[in-house]
Amino acid sequence: MNASARELAAHFDIEKLTSEFYADPYPTYRALREHEPVKLLPNGSWFLTRYDDLVGAYKNTKLFASDKKKEFSPKYGDSLLYQHHTTSLVFNDPPAHTRVRRLIMGALSPRAIAEMEPDLIALMDRLLETIAAKGSCELIGDFASAIPVQVIGNLLDVPMEEREPLRDWSLAILGALEPVIDAEVFARGNGAVKDFLAYLETLIARRRTKPGNPERDVLTRLIQGEDNGERLTERELLHNCIFLLNAGHETTTNLIGNGLVALSENPAEKKRLIENPGLIKTAVEEILRYESSNQLGNRMTTAQVELGGITLATGTPVTLCIGAANRDPAQFTNPEHLDIGRSPNRHLAFGTGAHQCAGMALARLEGAIAISRFLARFPDYALNAPPVRGGRVRFRGFSSVPCTVG
Ligand code: HEM
């Protein structure tokens, strides 16, 4: 095991991943953590897998920058994809980041999120009703992916009949963030930004003429800005609306899908949750840790950094492997085991520090309602064919999970 783990670590290359890796990346992550926790990849970037190293990088925005202009310029050229990703909150540093984040956090207030709960429950119950009538379901298409797109649609108050293209736009834009992309993925991502921008321009124009309630409607709040007169520029507004949809879409779909698959693969934990529904909050945290829907984060060093005796040069791209850190035995007891009551559980699924996920309260609420209501309604659900993986390294989830619902 040791020799092969050492080899696994030595040969790891994020640009040449195998089908075994996509099926189960954790043996590789473990090998890296144990043998090369600060790993130089063939493309000159570094790959970090230890929990403490990730926390250190996330908390030091001066040394580990999020701005991606330099990195994305050769990848996207002078394109709309470049404009989009470099204007998104997550790929900016203070002071621009601090100002835009304040405005977005103001719009995603705990009150705005709490007010969504009844709509969320009604939406999930409608989906469950349709599944019950069929007697079987494809967990991702019929349930997990149908939720976040409606939630963000509600958040920005996009009329129901205009929501259909949102999911494909989002998948295309996020697909272009994979470490290696071909011309087709690039063209699809770029086209999606173009169409999405055109749609948002009309939506925003309508909302300016007829504003909604800023306490509930995030788009109205983002348009109006804060009482102190702070506002997003038009470009920031457009691209961060796209970003909100993207940030909250595939990640939350994967939380729900990964959760229901992990529970069905761990029947004792599934039974424990059915018998103790009060454990849903710790269960959601554990699913986020165990099968983190967003597995990778990225930073760029702004000065020389010393990590475990290794020196990283100024201006080097660094990948923060959340999937590996969340199974680091130095932080979690028995980390390869799913324990829905785990406490404490200081996982990094939402990152930490200045960029910590701005939508985590919403994601937790969606995850808890979706998983608990699905389990309550279909306690005997069972996969009836092997689930199909999404085939992405950054966003870990399934594209299809056929199951019976009893
Ligand atoms: C399970 C679901 C989710 C996961 C796993 C997740 C994960 C993350 C992670 C890891 C980051 C930090 C990125 C970094 O530091 O580089 C992040 C940032 C962010 N997320 Fe989420 N997210 C989820 C759902 C959502 C939802 C539902 C929304 C909004 C509706 C959202 C909005 C954001 C925003 C705006 C940021 C950028 C924050 C900043 O840069 O200051 N996320 N998310």
Short mmCIF file of C-alpha atoms and ligand atoms in Angstrom, two decimals, residues 58 66 68 88-92 97 100-101 104-105 108 113 148 151-152 155 240 243-256 284 288 292-299 320 322 347-364 366-367 395, ligand 1:
data_model
loop_
_atom_site.label_atom_id
_atom_site.label_comp_id
_atom_site.label_asym_id
_atom_site.label_seq_id
_atom_site.Cartn_x
_atom_site.Cartn_y
_atom_site.Cartn_z
CA TYR A 58 -7.79 30.84 2.96
CA SER A 66 -8.03 35.31 -5.56
CA LYS A 68 -7.54 35.60 -11.65
CA SER A 88 -17.26 37.73 -10.19
CA LEU A 89 -16.95 38.36 -6.47
CA VAL A 90 -15.05 35.16 -5.82
CA PHE A 91 -12.21 36.04 -8.20
CA ASN A 92 -11.42 39.45 -6.75
CA HIS A 97 -13.93 42.34 -3.11
CA VAL A 100 -19.00 44.03 -3.60
CA ARG A 101 -19.22 41.36 -0.90
CA ILE A 104 -24.18 40.93 -1.82
CA MET A 105 -24.22 39.90 1.85
CA LEU A 108 -28.64 37.71 1.09
CA ILE A 113 -33.30 33.59 3.49
CA PRO A 148 -31.51 25.27 -6.73
CA VAL A 151 -34.47 28.88 -5.51
CA ILE A 152 -32.16 31.29 -7.32
CA LEU A 155 -34.12 34.97 -5.18
CA ASN A 240 -22.60 38.96 -10.07
CA PHE A 243 -22.32 34.38 -10.54
CA LEU A 244 -24.99 33.98 -7.84
CA LEU A 245 -26.92 31.58 -10.01
CA ASN A 246 -23.78 29.62 -10.85
CA ALA A 247 -22.43 29.59 -7.29
CA GLY A 248 -25.67 28.26 -5.89
CA HIS A 249 -26.62 25.84 -8.61
CA GLU A 250 -24.37 22.86 -9.26
CA THR A 251 -22.94 22.98 -5.72
CA THR A 252 -26.36 22.63 -4.09
CA THR A 253 -27.56 20.03 -6.62
CA ASN A 254 -24.48 18.01 -5.67
CA LEU A 255 -25.07 18.43 -1.95
CA ILE A 256 -28.54 16.90 -2.31
CA VAL A 284 -25.91 17.99 6.12
CA LEU A 288 -20.64 18.49 2.90
CA SER A 292 -17.68 18.04 -0.78
CA SER A 293 -19.59 19.33 -3.77
CA ASN A 294 -16.90 21.87 -4.54
CA GLN A 295 -13.60 19.99 -4.27
CA LEU A 296 -11.06 22.58 -5.41
CA GLY A 297 -10.27 26.23 -4.69
CA ASN A 298 -7.62 28.38 -6.34
CA ARG A 299 -5.24 31.09 -5.23
CA LEU A 320 -6.54 24.14 -2.46
CA ILE A 322 -11.04 20.85 -0.16
CA HIS A 347 -15.13 21.19 7.38
CA LEU A 348 -13.98 23.48 4.61
CA ALA A 349 -16.76 22.74 2.11
CA PHE A 350 -17.70 26.45 2.14
CA GLY A 351 -14.05 27.60 2.34
CA THR A 352 -13.18 29.94 5.21
CA GLY A 353 -11.94 33.50 5.73
CA ALA A 354 -12.81 36.56 3.62
CA HIS A 355 -14.30 34.57 0.72
CA GLN A 356 -16.26 32.06 2.77
CA CYS A 357 -19.41 31.09 0.87
CA ALA A 358 -21.90 33.97 0.93
CA GLY A 359 -24.79 31.56 0.30
CA MET A 360 -24.02 28.92 2.91
CA ALA A 361 -27.11 29.63 5.04
CA LEU A 362 -29.26 29.17 1.95
CA ALA A 363 -27.38 26.02 0.84
CA ARG A 364 -27.77 24.49 4.32
CA GLU A 366 -32.01 23.77 0.88
CA GLY A 367 -29.95 20.68 1.76
CA PHE A 395 -17.64 20.04 -8.84
C1 HEM B 1 -23.58 23.19 -1.10
C2 HEM B 1 -23.61 24.35 -1.69
C3 HEM B 1 -22.44 25.29 -1.80
C4 HEM B 1 -21.10 25.03 -1.66
C5 HEM B 1 -20.41 23.69 -1.36
C6 HEM B 1 -20.42 26.29 -1.86
C7 HEM B 1 -19.04 26.45 -1.78
C8 HEM B 1 -18.39 27.65 -1.83
C9 HEM B 1 -16.98 27.84 -1.62
C10 HEM B 1 -15.96 26.74 -1.31
C11 HEM B 1 -16.72 29.16 -1.74
C12 HEM B 1 -15.37 29.86 -1.50
C13 HEM B 1 -14.58 30.07 -2.74
C14 HEM B 1 -13.18 30.57 -2.45
O1 HEM B 1 -12.83 31.00 -1.35
O2 HEM B 1 -12.37 30.51 -3.38
C15 HEM B 1 -17.97 29.82 -2.08
C16 HEM B 1 -18.11 31.16 -2.32
C17 HEM B 1 -19.30 31.75 -2.65
N1 HEM B 1 -20.54 31.16 -2.69
FE1 HEM B 1 -20.97 29.24 -2.30
N2 HEM B 1 -21.34 27.26 -2.12
C18 HEM B 1 -22.60 26.69 -2.09
C19 HEM B 1 -23.80 27.32 -2.30
C20 HEM B 1 -23.97 28.66 -2.55
C21 HEM B 1 -25.23 29.33 -2.76
C22 HEM B 1 -26.61 28.67 -2.66
C23 HEM B 1 -24.94 30.63 -3.04
C24 HEM B 1 -25.84 31.81 -3.34
C25 HEM B 1 -27.05 31.84 -3.61
C26 HEM B 1 -23.50 30.78 -2.98
C27 HEM B 1 -22.84 31.97 -3.18
C28 HEM B 1 -21.47 32.12 -3.02
C29 HEM B 1 -20.80 33.39 -3.22
C30 HEM B 1 -21.46 34.72 -3.60
C31 HEM B 1 -19.43 33.16 -2.98
C32 HEM B 1 -18.28 34.16 -3.11
C33 HEM B 1 -17.92 34.72 -1.76
C34 HEM B 1 -16.71 35.62 -1.82
O3 HEM B 1 -15.85 35.49 -2.70
O4 HEM B 1 -16.63 36.49 -0.97
N3 HEM B 1 -22.95 29.56 -2.69
N4 HEM B 1 -18.98 28.88 -2.10
#
